[in-house]
PDB file of C-alpha atoms in Angstrom:
ATOM      1  CA  MET R   1     -22.579  13.166 -32.898  1.00 86.00           C
ATOM      2  CA  GLU R   2     -19.313  14.738 -34.005  1.00 95.00           C
ATOM      3  CA  LEU R   3     -16.222  12.552 -33.609  1.00 95.00           C
ATOM      4  CA  ILE R   4     -12.640  13.730 -33.174  1.00 94.00           C
ATOM      5  CA  ALA R   5      -9.605  11.637 -34.159  1.00 95.00           C
ATOM      6  CA  ARG R   6      -6.842  11.052 -31.599  1.00 94.00           C
ATOM      7  CA  SER R   7      -4.430  13.135 -33.665  1.00 94.00           C
ATOM      8  CA  VAL R   8      -6.827  16.100 -33.616  1.00 96.00           C
ATOM      9  CA  LEU R   9      -7.349  15.703 -29.871  1.00 96.00           C
ATOM     10  CA  ALA R  10      -3.572  15.576 -29.404  1.00 96.00           C
ATOM     11  CA  ASP R  11      -3.225  18.863 -31.281  1.00 96.00           C
ATOM     12  CA  ARG R  12      -6.008  20.464 -29.257  1.00 96.00           C
ATOM     13  CA  LEU R  13      -4.403  19.388 -25.978  1.00 96.00           C
ATOM     14  CA  GLY R  14      -0.847  20.188 -27.079  1.00 94.00           C
ATOM     15  CA  MET R  15       0.423  16.647 -26.616  1.00 95.00           C
ATOM     16  CA  THR R  16       1.469  13.607 -28.609  1.00 94.00           C
ATOM     17  CA  ARG R  17      -0.851  10.880 -29.855  1.00 93.00           C
ATOM     18  CA  LYS R  18       0.905   8.530 -27.430  1.00 95.00           C
ATOM     19  CA  ALA R  19      -0.065  10.844 -24.556  1.00 95.00           C
ATOM     20  CA  VAL R  20      -3.684  10.819 -25.750  1.00 96.00           C
ATOM     21  CA  GLN R  21      -3.555   7.018 -25.865  1.00 95.00           C
ATOM     22  CA  ASN R  22      -2.246   7.050 -22.279  1.00 96.00           C
ATOM     23  CA  LEU R  23      -5.255   9.189 -21.291  1.00 96.00           C
ATOM     24  CA  ILE R  24      -7.533   6.623 -22.919  1.00 96.00           C
ATOM     25  CA  ASP R  25      -5.734   3.646 -21.353  1.00 95.00           C
ATOM     26  CA  THR R  26      -5.931   5.107 -17.828  1.00 96.00           C
ATOM     27  CA  GLY R  27      -9.638   5.887 -18.190  1.00 95.00           C
ATOM     28  CA  LEU R  28      -9.376   9.671 -18.268  1.00 96.00           C
ATOM     29  CA  VAL R  29     -11.024   9.790 -21.696  1.00 95.00           C
ATOM     30  CA  ARG R  30     -14.567   8.547 -21.191  1.00 90.00           C
ATOM     31  CA  ASP R  31     -16.419   8.744 -24.510  1.00 90.00           C
ATOM     32  CA  ILE R  32     -14.479   6.804 -27.133  1.00 93.00           C
ATOM     33  CA  VAL R  33     -15.713   5.263 -30.348  1.00 93.00           C
ATOM     34  CA  THR R  34     -13.735   2.662 -32.281  1.00 92.00           C
ATOM     35  CA  SER R  35     -14.042   1.838 -35.943  1.00 90.00           C
ATOM     36  CA  GLY R  36     -11.630  -0.900 -36.915  1.00 92.00           C
ATOM     37  CA  ARG R  37      -8.221   0.282 -35.704  1.00 90.00           C
ATOM     38  CA  ASN R  38      -9.314   3.916 -35.549  1.00 92.00           C
ATOM     39  CA  VAL R  39     -10.181   5.475 -32.209  1.00 92.00           C
ATOM     40  CA  TYR R  40     -12.253   8.630 -31.878  1.00 95.00           C
ATOM     41  CA  VAL R  41     -13.585  10.724 -29.032  1.00 96.00           C
ATOM     42  CA  THR R  42     -16.792  12.683 -29.070  1.00 96.00           C
ATOM     43  CA  ALA R  43     -16.516  16.418 -29.621  1.00 96.00           C
ATOM     44  CA  GLU R  44     -18.068  16.925 -26.176  1.00 96.00           C
ATOM     45  CA  GLU R  45     -15.380  14.783 -24.575  1.00 96.00           C
ATOM     46  CA  ALA R  46     -12.650  16.666 -26.450  1.00 97.00           C
ATOM     47  CA  ASP R  47     -14.155  19.947 -25.210  1.00 97.00           C
ATOM     48  CA  ARG R  48     -14.265  18.617 -21.631  1.00 97.00           C
ATOM     49  CA  LEU R  49     -10.627  17.558 -21.725  1.00 97.00           C
ATOM     50  CA  GLU R  50      -9.504  20.798 -23.328  1.00 97.00           C
ATOM     51  CA  SER R  51     -11.364  22.871 -20.737  1.00 97.00           C
ATOM     52  CA  THR R  52      -9.878  20.972 -17.778  1.00 98.00           C
ATOM     53  CA  PRO R  53      -8.345  23.726 -15.639  1.00 97.00           C
ATOM     54  CA  PHE R  54      -4.686  23.797 -14.736  1.00 96.00           C
ATOM     55  CA  VAL R  55      -3.655  23.285 -11.122  1.00 95.00           C
ATOM     56  CA  PRO R  56      -3.222  26.703  -9.466  1.00 93.00           C
ATOM     57  CA  GLU R  57       0.403  27.761  -9.158  1.00 90.00           C
ATOM     58  CA  ASP R  58       0.051  28.291  -5.401  1.00 91.00           C
ATOM     59  CA  HIS R  59      -0.813  24.627  -4.763  1.00 91.00           C
ATOM     60  CA  PRO R  60       0.546  22.742  -1.734  1.00 89.00           C
ATOM     61  CA  ALA R  61       3.832  20.837  -1.878  1.00 86.00           C
ATOM     62  CA  ALA R  62       3.535  17.596  -3.823  1.00 93.00           C
ATOM     63  CA  LEU R  63       5.509  14.866  -5.528  1.00 95.00           C
ATOM     64  CA  MET R  64       4.036  14.216  -8.973  1.00 94.00           C
ATOM     65  CA  VAL R  65       4.671  10.788 -10.447  1.00 95.00           C
ATOM     66  CA  LYS R  66       3.950   9.971 -14.081  1.00 95.00           C
ATOM     67  CA  VAL R  67       2.026   6.729 -14.439  1.00 96.00           C
ATOM     68  CA  ALA R  68       0.673   4.716 -17.334  1.00 95.00           C
ATOM     69  CA  ALA R  69      -2.121   2.171 -17.488  1.00 95.00           C
ATOM     70  CA  ALA R  70      -1.785  -0.817 -15.184  1.00 95.00           C
ATOM     71  CA  ILE R  71       0.463  -3.668 -16.265  1.00 95.00           C
ATOM     72  CA  LYS R  72       1.770  -6.734 -14.447  1.00 94.00           C
ATOM     73  CA  ASP R  73       4.830  -5.912 -12.364  1.00 87.00           C
ATOM     74  CA  PRO R  74       7.353  -8.702 -13.047  1.00 87.00           C
ATOM     75  CA  ASN R  75       9.548  -7.625 -10.121  1.00 84.00           C
ATOM     76  CA  ASP R  76       6.982  -7.286  -7.331  1.00 86.00           C
ATOM     77  CA  ASP R  77       4.754 -10.213  -6.384  1.00 86.00           C
ATOM     78  CA  GLU R  78       3.137  -8.196  -3.576  1.00 88.00           C
ATOM     79  CA  ARG R  79       1.180  -5.923  -5.894  1.00 91.00           C
ATOM     80  CA  PRO R  80      -1.134  -7.078  -8.670  1.00 93.00           C
ATOM     81  CA  TRP R  81      -0.038  -4.324 -11.081  1.00 95.00           C
ATOM     82  CA  GLN R  82       2.075  -1.226 -11.514  1.00 95.00           C
ATOM     83  CA  GLY R  83       0.458   1.944 -12.807  1.00 96.00           C
ATOM     84  CA  TRP R  84      -3.175   3.102 -12.789  1.00 97.00           C
ATOM     85  CA  ASN R  85      -6.011   0.612 -13.078  1.00 97.00           C
ATOM     86  CA  LYS R  86      -8.997   2.444 -14.585  1.00 96.00           C
ATOM     87  CA  ASP R  87     -11.393  -0.154 -13.170  1.00 96.00           C
ATOM     88  CA  VAL R  88     -10.406   0.402  -9.529  1.00 96.00           C
ATOM     89  CA  GLU R  89     -11.088   3.347  -7.203  1.00 97.00           C
ATOM     90  CA  ALA R  90      -8.260   5.535  -5.885  1.00 97.00           C
ATOM     91  CA  GLN R  91      -8.734   4.321  -2.305  1.00 97.00           C
ATOM     92  CA  ASP R  92      -8.422   0.628  -3.204  1.00 98.00           C
ATOM     93  CA  PRO R  93      -5.306  -0.810  -1.505  1.00 97.00           C
ATOM     94  CA  ASP R  94      -4.172  -2.414  -4.778  1.00 96.00           C
ATOM     95  CA  GLN R  95      -4.454   0.930  -6.597  1.00 97.00           C
ATOM     96  CA  ILE R  96      -2.355   2.541  -3.876  1.00 97.00           C
ATOM     97  CA  LEU R  97       0.294  -0.178  -4.291  1.00 96.00           C
ATOM     98  CA  GLY R  98       0.122   0.266  -8.063  1.00 96.00           C
ATOM     99  CA  VAL R  99       1.125   3.921  -7.917  1.00 97.00           C
ATOM    100  CA  GLY R 100       3.098   4.089  -4.682  1.00 96.00           C
ATOM    101  CA  ARG R 101       5.969   1.741  -5.320  1.00 94.00           C
ATOM    102  CA  TRP R 102       9.427   1.785  -6.792  1.00 93.00           C
ATOM    103  CA  TRP R 103      10.226   5.365  -7.647  1.00 94.00           C
ATOM    104  CA  GLN R 104      13.665   6.913  -8.016  1.00 94.00           C
ATOM    105  CA  VAL R 105      13.334   9.753  -5.538  1.00 94.00           C
ATOM    106  CA  ARG R 106      16.202  11.565  -3.888  1.00 92.00           C
ATOM    107  CA  ASP R 107      15.689  12.678  -0.308  1.00 93.00           C
ATOM    108  CA  PRO R 108      12.331  10.937   0.188  1.00 95.00           C
ATOM    109  CA  ASP R 109      12.141  12.212   3.783  1.00 96.00           C
ATOM    110  CA  ARG R 110      11.077  15.609   2.467  1.00 94.00           C
ATOM    111  CA  TYR R 111       7.859  14.078   1.071  1.00 96.00           C
ATOM    112  CA  VAL R 112       6.709  12.343   4.254  1.00 97.00           C
ATOM    113  CA  GLY R 113       3.604  14.225   5.367  1.00 96.00           C
ATOM    114  CA  ASN R 114       3.216  15.835   1.944  1.00 96.00           C
ATOM    115  CA  LEU R 115       1.232  14.804  -1.107  1.00 97.00           C
ATOM    116  CA  LEU R 116       1.948  12.326  -3.901  1.00 98.00           C
ATOM    117  CA  ILE R 117      -0.041  12.829  -7.093  1.00 98.00           C
ATOM    118  CA  PRO R 118      -0.103  10.254  -9.896  1.00 98.00           C
ATOM    119  CA  ILE R 119      -0.601  11.956 -13.257  1.00 97.00           C
ATOM    120  CA  THR R 120      -1.018  10.866 -16.856  1.00 96.00           C
ATOM    121  CA  ALA R 121      -0.169  13.387 -19.579  1.00 96.00           C
ATOM    122  CA  GLY R 122      -0.471  16.074 -16.900  1.00 96.00           C
ATOM    123  CA  PHE R 123      -3.989  15.058 -15.797  1.00 98.00           C
ATOM    124  CA  VAL R 124      -4.411  14.310 -12.089  1.00 98.00           C
ATOM    125  CA  LEU R 125      -5.575  10.767 -11.339  1.00 98.00           C
ATOM    126  CA  ALA R 126      -5.714  10.947  -7.530  1.00 98.00           C
ATOM    127  CA  VAL R 127      -4.172  12.689  -4.540  1.00 98.00           C
ATOM    128  CA  TYR R 128      -2.474  10.764  -1.742  1.00 98.00           C
ATOM    129  CA  ARG R 129      -0.680  11.728   1.470  1.00 98.00           C
ATOM    130  CA  VAL R 130       2.740  10.140   2.069  1.00 98.00           C
ATOM    131  CA  LYS R 131       2.801   8.456   5.493  1.00 98.00           C
ATOM    132  CA  GLY R 132       6.270   6.978   5.111  1.00 98.00           C
ATOM    133  CA  TYR R 133       8.474   4.979   2.781  1.00 98.00           C
ATOM    134  CA  ARG R 134      10.960   2.171   2.543  1.00 96.00           C
ATOM    135  CA  THR R 135      13.960   1.805   0.304  1.00 96.00           C
ATOM    136  CA  GLY R 136      14.279  -1.218  -1.943  1.00 92.00           C
ATOM    137  CA  PRO R 137      16.963  -2.494  -4.293  1.00 90.00           C
ATOM    138  CA  GLY R 138      18.687   0.200  -6.319  1.00 91.00           C
ATOM    139  CA  LYS R 139      17.494   2.884  -3.877  1.00 93.00           C
ATOM    140  CA  LEU R 140      13.987   2.678  -5.315  1.00 94.00           C
ATOM    141  CA  ARG R 141      11.326   3.991  -2.934  1.00 96.00           C
ATOM    142  CA  ALA R 142       8.059   2.368  -1.955  1.00 96.00           C
ATOM    143  CA  PHE R 143       5.768   4.996  -0.459  1.00 98.00           C
ATOM    144  CA  ASP R 144       3.191   4.214   2.210  1.00 98.00           C
ATOM    145  CA  LEU R 145       0.168   6.228   1.059  1.00 98.00           C
ATOM    146  CA  GLU R 146      -3.319   7.147   2.173  1.00 98.00           C
ATOM    147  CA  VAL R 147      -5.983   9.036   0.247  1.00 98.00           C
ATOM    148  CA  ALA R 148      -5.633  12.760   0.964  1.00 98.00           C
ATOM    149  CA  SER R 149      -8.413  14.670   2.695  1.00 97.00           C
ATOM    150  CA  ALA R 150     -11.030  16.554   0.680  1.00 96.00           C
ATOM    151  CA  ASP R 151      -9.356  19.866   1.558  1.00 95.00           C
ATOM    152  CA  GLU R 152      -5.950  18.613   0.395  1.00 95.00           C
ATOM    153  CA  THR R 153      -7.441  17.211  -2.798  1.00 96.00           C
ATOM    154  CA  LYS R 154      -9.365  20.361  -3.730  1.00 95.00           C
ATOM    155  CA  PRO R 155      -6.596  22.248  -5.621  1.00 94.00           C
ATOM    156  CA  PHE R 156      -5.806  19.150  -7.718  1.00 97.00           C
ATOM    157  CA  GLU R 157      -8.958  17.110  -8.310  1.00 96.00           C
ATOM    158  CA  GLY R 158     -10.352  17.569 -11.807  1.00 96.00           C
ATOM    159  CA  HIS R 159      -7.271  19.568 -12.832  1.00 97.00           C
ATOM    160  CA  ARG R 160      -4.149  19.065 -14.887  1.00 96.00           C
ATOM    161  CA  PHE R 161      -0.554  20.219 -14.869  1.00 94.00           C
ATOM    162  CA  PRO R 162       1.178  21.775 -17.873  1.00 90.00           C
ATOM    163  CA  LEU R 163       3.059  19.076 -19.769  1.00 84.00           C
ATOM    164  CA  GLN R 164       6.756  18.717 -18.984  1.00 69.00           C
ATOM    165  CA  GLN R 165       9.343  16.301 -20.312  1.00 58.00           C
ATOM    166  CA  GLY R 166      11.204  13.955 -17.987  1.00 54.00           C
ATOM    167  CA  SER R 167      10.571  13.509 -14.287  1.00 50.00           C
ATOM    168  CA  PHE R 168       8.367  16.043 -12.618  1.00 49.00           C
ATOM    169  CA  THR R 169       8.802  17.099  -9.009  1.00 47.00           C
ATOM    170  CA  ASP R 170       7.363  20.263  -7.522  1.00 46.00           C
ATOM    171  CA  PRO R 171       8.582  20.379  -3.918  1.00 43.00           C
ATOM    172  CA  ARG R 172       7.374  23.950  -3.172  1.00 39.00           C
TER     173      ARG R 172
END
């Protein structure tokens, strides 16, 4: 079994080692091998990640939100974590709370009825439909989400977006 170091995988995917670690932490990298402090992926897993297709440019309107692995949210007692929990399915209510709350989004009305897509290092984690929102302190938005239909999910599931710095919104 051939093993690939994180730095080599980062080069192959055109991203930083931190981004590769985020992929690992959110569960998008499946076959990892550790040796002391070193982390490797199998060559097959590296090939799978590298061959993940990009989302077609003619995809439906969506709000992409960059998320990291789940951590305790010190400011929100109503949700068990913020971010993506790799041990929980996309439709789990706690997962939805983990990715749907407290975003700085201007004009959130334009996203009601459209899609919200949590991504890590460009890779799609899930696809949700925005049913509504509320505004919290500091004009942060908490979106009311439901899992998108199979037809809505199709252009995104198993795909990735090209990497971009900063916030990433594609209102189309």
